[in-house]
């Protein structure tokens, strides 16, 4: 009992930390970072766009690790971590895509283009959406865990592909860290203040990820317990 | 040596059953023909566009009829209780995987050997070349390996066959893209280096999916 109050206290601390970091990052984006010369205000989306994409991919990486862990040990805790990673990852990748789209409207003059980066990101979203459908289709928890783990491993191939797509293929998507394709539109050099803001945004989103992940795992544990009780009731009546 | 014999036995059993029932391959071939016709009518392809879209049409046709084979070869075992016998076989579980994958692959190659000449006939050109056959073998291999893995998973789901395309297609899109690009370079001409890039990508995808499948297959059919 005491142990659980201690963890929930820790969780509240992480929550507050995440919230204040996000507010700090937001403040820095608007008041600390300079306005980019060519693109103007819309460039400020960059900080949260990249941070959200990073968090999304981190979620999928966690799901991969959890999948491997589950198949090796058979411990159902891994399954709870896996679905938490995918759900949070999917939310953040969607956010990143929407932010990117808002940025692209003035800069590329279109909401969407079939660029390698955009296409691979879309494929990645489709795969993890299919992951959720797959979970929905299996009732028995043990089997659901194994199947999801397998699909999380197979599906993860899309993540490095998305990450590397702007570095391997010809693309108009800018690469800020590393060298861009000459065809890319919307490239800029980060000034020191921009780098600070960018780093704080990355940290803020990572801490936010930890907080959300923690909450989702707690929820997952409760759900698993609920499912177990339901099964017990069911067999008890027989 | 025993391992390979088990694979070939499973494969041969499937071929014998298919020779007597003729249900899977005939469905695949007829469906492939229907898809080609749909493409031709839907886009009212002019000779010019027909040449440019040939690679895409061929691969999408192959994929669609490929799912029929993928769904059937494993679900017949489940429906008729054959899966229990196969699992009892004194061999590594991956032998079952390779046996089924080999069956699926052969079905798909036969479909390709049907689709390419038919498409050539309809368009009064000859698309066939041995390099194209190589690209088709590489592309269908990766597709079948991933497909056999995911179909052994999807047929244990509540919705059975329904979910296989949803699970499979997004995963194989990059592989398909490489296959389509390589094919269109072969059909319309293009630089050799670009062709090599796509072939390398195709080959690495085949290897990655093969490795993953071998490692996780026995976790899917555990019970």
PDB file of C-alpha atoms in Angstrom, chain B residues 98-198:
ATOM      1  CA  UNK B  98       9.318 -23.147 -45.264  1.00  0.00           C
ATOM      2  CA  UNK B  99       7.129 -25.894 -46.684  1.00  0.00           C
ATOM      3  CA  UNK B 100       4.115 -23.614 -46.761  1.00  0.00           C
ATOM      4  CA  UNK B 101       6.158 -20.668 -48.009  1.00  0.00           C
ATOM      5  CA  UNK B 102       7.530 -22.827 -50.826  1.00  0.00           C
ATOM      6  CA  UNK B 103       4.011 -23.835 -51.858  1.00  0.00           C
ATOM      7  CA  UNK B 104       2.869 -20.219 -51.799  1.00  0.00           C
ATOM      8  CA  UNK B 105       5.906 -19.089 -53.722  1.00  0.00           C
ATOM      9  CA  UNK B 106       5.407 -21.654 -56.460  1.00  0.00           C
ATOM     10  CA  UNK B 107       1.731 -20.653 -56.769  1.00  0.00           C
ATOM     11  CA  UNK B 108       2.716 -17.038 -57.080  1.00  0.00           C
ATOM     12  CA  UNK B 109       5.433 -17.714 -59.648  1.00  0.00           C
ATOM     13  CA  UNK B 110       2.939 -19.730 -61.692  1.00  0.00           C
ATOM     14  CA  UNK B 111       0.541 -16.793 -61.468  1.00  0.00           C
ATOM     15  CA  UNK B 112       3.326 -14.503 -62.664  1.00  0.00           C
ATOM     16  CA  UNK B 113       4.073 -16.865 -65.550  1.00  0.00           C
ATOM     17  CA  UNK B 114       0.415 -16.483 -66.460  1.00  0.00           C
ATOM     18  CA  UNK B 115       0.058 -12.723 -65.890  1.00  0.00           C
ATOM     19  CA  UNK B 116       3.124 -11.530 -67.794  1.00  0.00           C
ATOM     20  CA  UNK B 117       2.354 -13.323 -71.097  1.00  0.00           C
ATOM     21  CA  UNK B 118      -1.353 -12.403 -70.843  1.00  0.00           C
ATOM     22  CA  UNK B 119      -0.493  -8.765 -70.292  1.00  0.00           C
ATOM     23  CA  UNK B 120       2.000  -8.906 -73.167  1.00  0.00           C
ATOM     24  CA  UNK B 121      -0.639 -10.489 -75.407  1.00  0.00           C
ATOM     25  CA  UNK B 122      -3.253  -7.873 -74.571  1.00  0.00           C
ATOM     26  CA  UNK B 123      -0.801  -5.098 -75.341  1.00  0.00           C
ATOM     27  CA  UNK B 124       0.967  -6.603 -78.343  1.00  0.00           C
ATOM     28  CA  UNK B 125       4.402  -6.390 -76.771  1.00  0.00           C
ATOM     29  CA  UNK B 126       6.739  -8.898 -75.285  1.00  0.00           C
ATOM     30  CA  UNK B 127       7.462  -8.021 -71.687  1.00  0.00           C
ATOM     31  CA  UNK B 128       9.190 -11.252 -70.801  1.00  0.00           C
ATOM     32  CA  UNK B 129      12.925 -11.396 -70.151  1.00  0.00           C
ATOM     33  CA  UNK B 130      15.059 -13.454 -67.816  1.00  0.00           C
ATOM     34  CA  UNK B 131      16.048 -10.378 -65.826  1.00  0.00           C
ATOM     35  CA  UNK B 132      12.367  -9.669 -65.286  1.00  0.00           C
ATOM     36  CA  UNK B 133      11.926 -13.237 -64.080  1.00  0.00           C
ATOM     37  CA  UNK B 134      14.743 -12.605 -61.603  1.00  0.00           C
ATOM     38  CA  UNK B 135      13.077  -9.440 -60.315  1.00  0.00           C
ATOM     39  CA  UNK B 136       9.769 -11.276 -60.014  1.00  0.00           C
ATOM     40  CA  UNK B 137      11.421 -14.105 -58.092  1.00  0.00           C
ATOM     41  CA  UNK B 138      13.100 -11.685 -55.678  1.00  0.00           C
ATOM     42  CA  UNK B 139       9.965  -9.594 -55.182  1.00  0.00           C
ATOM     43  CA  UNK B 140       7.549 -12.471 -54.736  1.00  0.00           C
ATOM     44  CA  UNK B 141       9.971 -14.206 -52.378  1.00  0.00           C
ATOM     45  CA  UNK B 142       9.892 -11.355 -49.857  1.00  0.00           C
ATOM     46  CA  UNK B 143       6.157 -10.982 -50.291  1.00  0.00           C
ATOM     47  CA  UNK B 144       5.562 -14.693 -49.697  1.00  0.00           C
ATOM     48  CA  UNK B 145       7.868 -14.941 -46.693  1.00  0.00           C
ATOM     49  CA  UNK B 146       6.170 -12.023 -44.952  1.00  0.00           C
ATOM     50  CA  UNK B 147       2.769 -13.185 -46.152  1.00  0.00           C
ATOM     51  CA  UNK B 148       3.178 -16.753 -44.898  1.00  0.00           C
ATOM     52  CA  UNK B 149       4.237 -15.461 -41.492  1.00  0.00           C
ATOM     53  CA  UNK B 150       1.341 -13.014 -41.210  1.00  0.00           C
ATOM     54  CA  UNK B 151      -1.240 -15.424 -42.630  1.00  0.00           C
ATOM     55  CA  UNK B 152      -0.322 -18.032 -40.047  1.00  0.00           C
ATOM     56  CA  UNK B 153      -1.121 -15.295 -37.564  1.00  0.00           C
ATOM     57  CA  UNK B 154      -4.240 -13.871 -39.181  1.00  0.00           C
ATOM     58  CA  UNK B 155      -5.985 -17.205 -39.582  1.00  0.00           C
ATOM     59  CA  UNK B 156      -6.033 -17.558 -35.809  1.00  0.00           C
ATOM     60  CA  UNK B 157      -7.893 -14.269 -35.440  1.00  0.00           C
ATOM     61  CA  UNK B 158     -11.595 -13.802 -34.921  1.00  0.00           C
ATOM     62  CA  UNK B 159     -11.992 -12.240 -38.351  1.00  0.00           C
ATOM     63  CA  UNK B 160      -9.835 -14.881 -40.087  1.00  0.00           C
ATOM     64  CA  UNK B 161      -8.903 -13.969 -43.652  1.00  0.00           C
ATOM     65  CA  UNK B 162     -10.256 -10.448 -43.479  1.00  0.00           C
ATOM     66  CA  UNK B 163      -7.293  -8.895 -41.716  1.00  0.00           C
ATOM     67  CA  UNK B 164      -4.447 -10.361 -43.780  1.00  0.00           C
ATOM     68  CA  UNK B 165      -4.303  -7.593 -46.414  1.00  0.00           C
ATOM     69  CA  UNK B 166      -4.538  -4.920 -43.707  1.00  0.00           C
ATOM     70  CA  UNK B 167      -1.614  -6.451 -41.851  1.00  0.00           C
ATOM     71  CA  UNK B 168       0.444  -7.458 -44.862  1.00  0.00           C
ATOM     72  CA  UNK B 169       0.200  -4.644 -47.398  1.00  0.00           C
ATOM     73  CA  UNK B 170       1.625  -1.765 -45.330  1.00  0.00           C
ATOM     74  CA  UNK B 171       4.563  -3.927 -44.300  1.00  0.00           C
ATOM     75  CA  UNK B 172       5.415  -4.954 -47.874  1.00  0.00           C
ATOM     76  CA  UNK B 173       4.824  -1.582 -49.552  1.00  0.00           C
ATOM     77  CA  UNK B 174       8.567  -0.698 -49.556  1.00  0.00           C
ATOM     78  CA  UNK B 175       9.364  -4.122 -51.010  1.00  0.00           C
ATOM     79  CA  UNK B 176       6.673  -3.736 -53.651  1.00  0.00           C
ATOM     80  CA  UNK B 177       7.901  -0.269 -54.486  1.00  0.00           C
ATOM     81  CA  UNK B 178      11.410  -1.583 -55.107  1.00  0.00           C
ATOM     82  CA  UNK B 179      10.016  -4.403 -57.248  1.00  0.00           C
ATOM     83  CA  UNK B 180       7.819  -2.030 -59.249  1.00  0.00           C
ATOM     84  CA  UNK B 181      10.662   0.433 -59.838  1.00  0.00           C
ATOM     85  CA  UNK B 182      13.042  -2.334 -60.895  1.00  0.00           C
ATOM     86  CA  UNK B 183      10.403  -3.782 -63.226  1.00  0.00           C
ATOM     87  CA  UNK B 184       9.601  -0.440 -64.813  1.00  0.00           C
ATOM     88  CA  UNK B 185      13.299   0.204 -65.453  1.00  0.00           C
ATOM     89  CA  UNK B 186      13.452  -3.167 -67.198  1.00  0.00           C
ATOM     90  CA  UNK B 187      10.350  -2.473 -69.274  1.00  0.00           C
ATOM     91  CA  UNK B 188      10.909   1.175 -70.157  1.00  0.00           C
ATOM     92  CA  UNK B 189      14.661   1.408 -69.947  1.00  0.00           C
ATOM     93  CA  UNK B 190      16.718   3.280 -67.404  1.00  0.00           C
ATOM     94  CA  UNK B 191      20.168   3.377 -65.935  1.00  0.00           C
ATOM     95  CA  UNK B 192      21.840   0.184 -64.762  1.00  0.00           C
ATOM     96  CA  UNK B 193      23.031   1.773 -61.506  1.00  0.00           C
ATOM     97  CA  UNK B 194      19.494   2.756 -60.584  1.00  0.00           C
ATOM     98  CA  UNK B 195      18.324  -0.779 -61.316  1.00  0.00           C
ATOM     99  CA  UNK B 196      21.079  -2.142 -59.091  1.00  0.00           C
ATOM    100  CA  UNK B 197      20.028   0.138 -56.233  1.00  0.00           C
ATOM    101  CA  UNK B 198      16.491  -1.218 -56.328  1.00  0.00           C
TER     102      UNK B 198
END
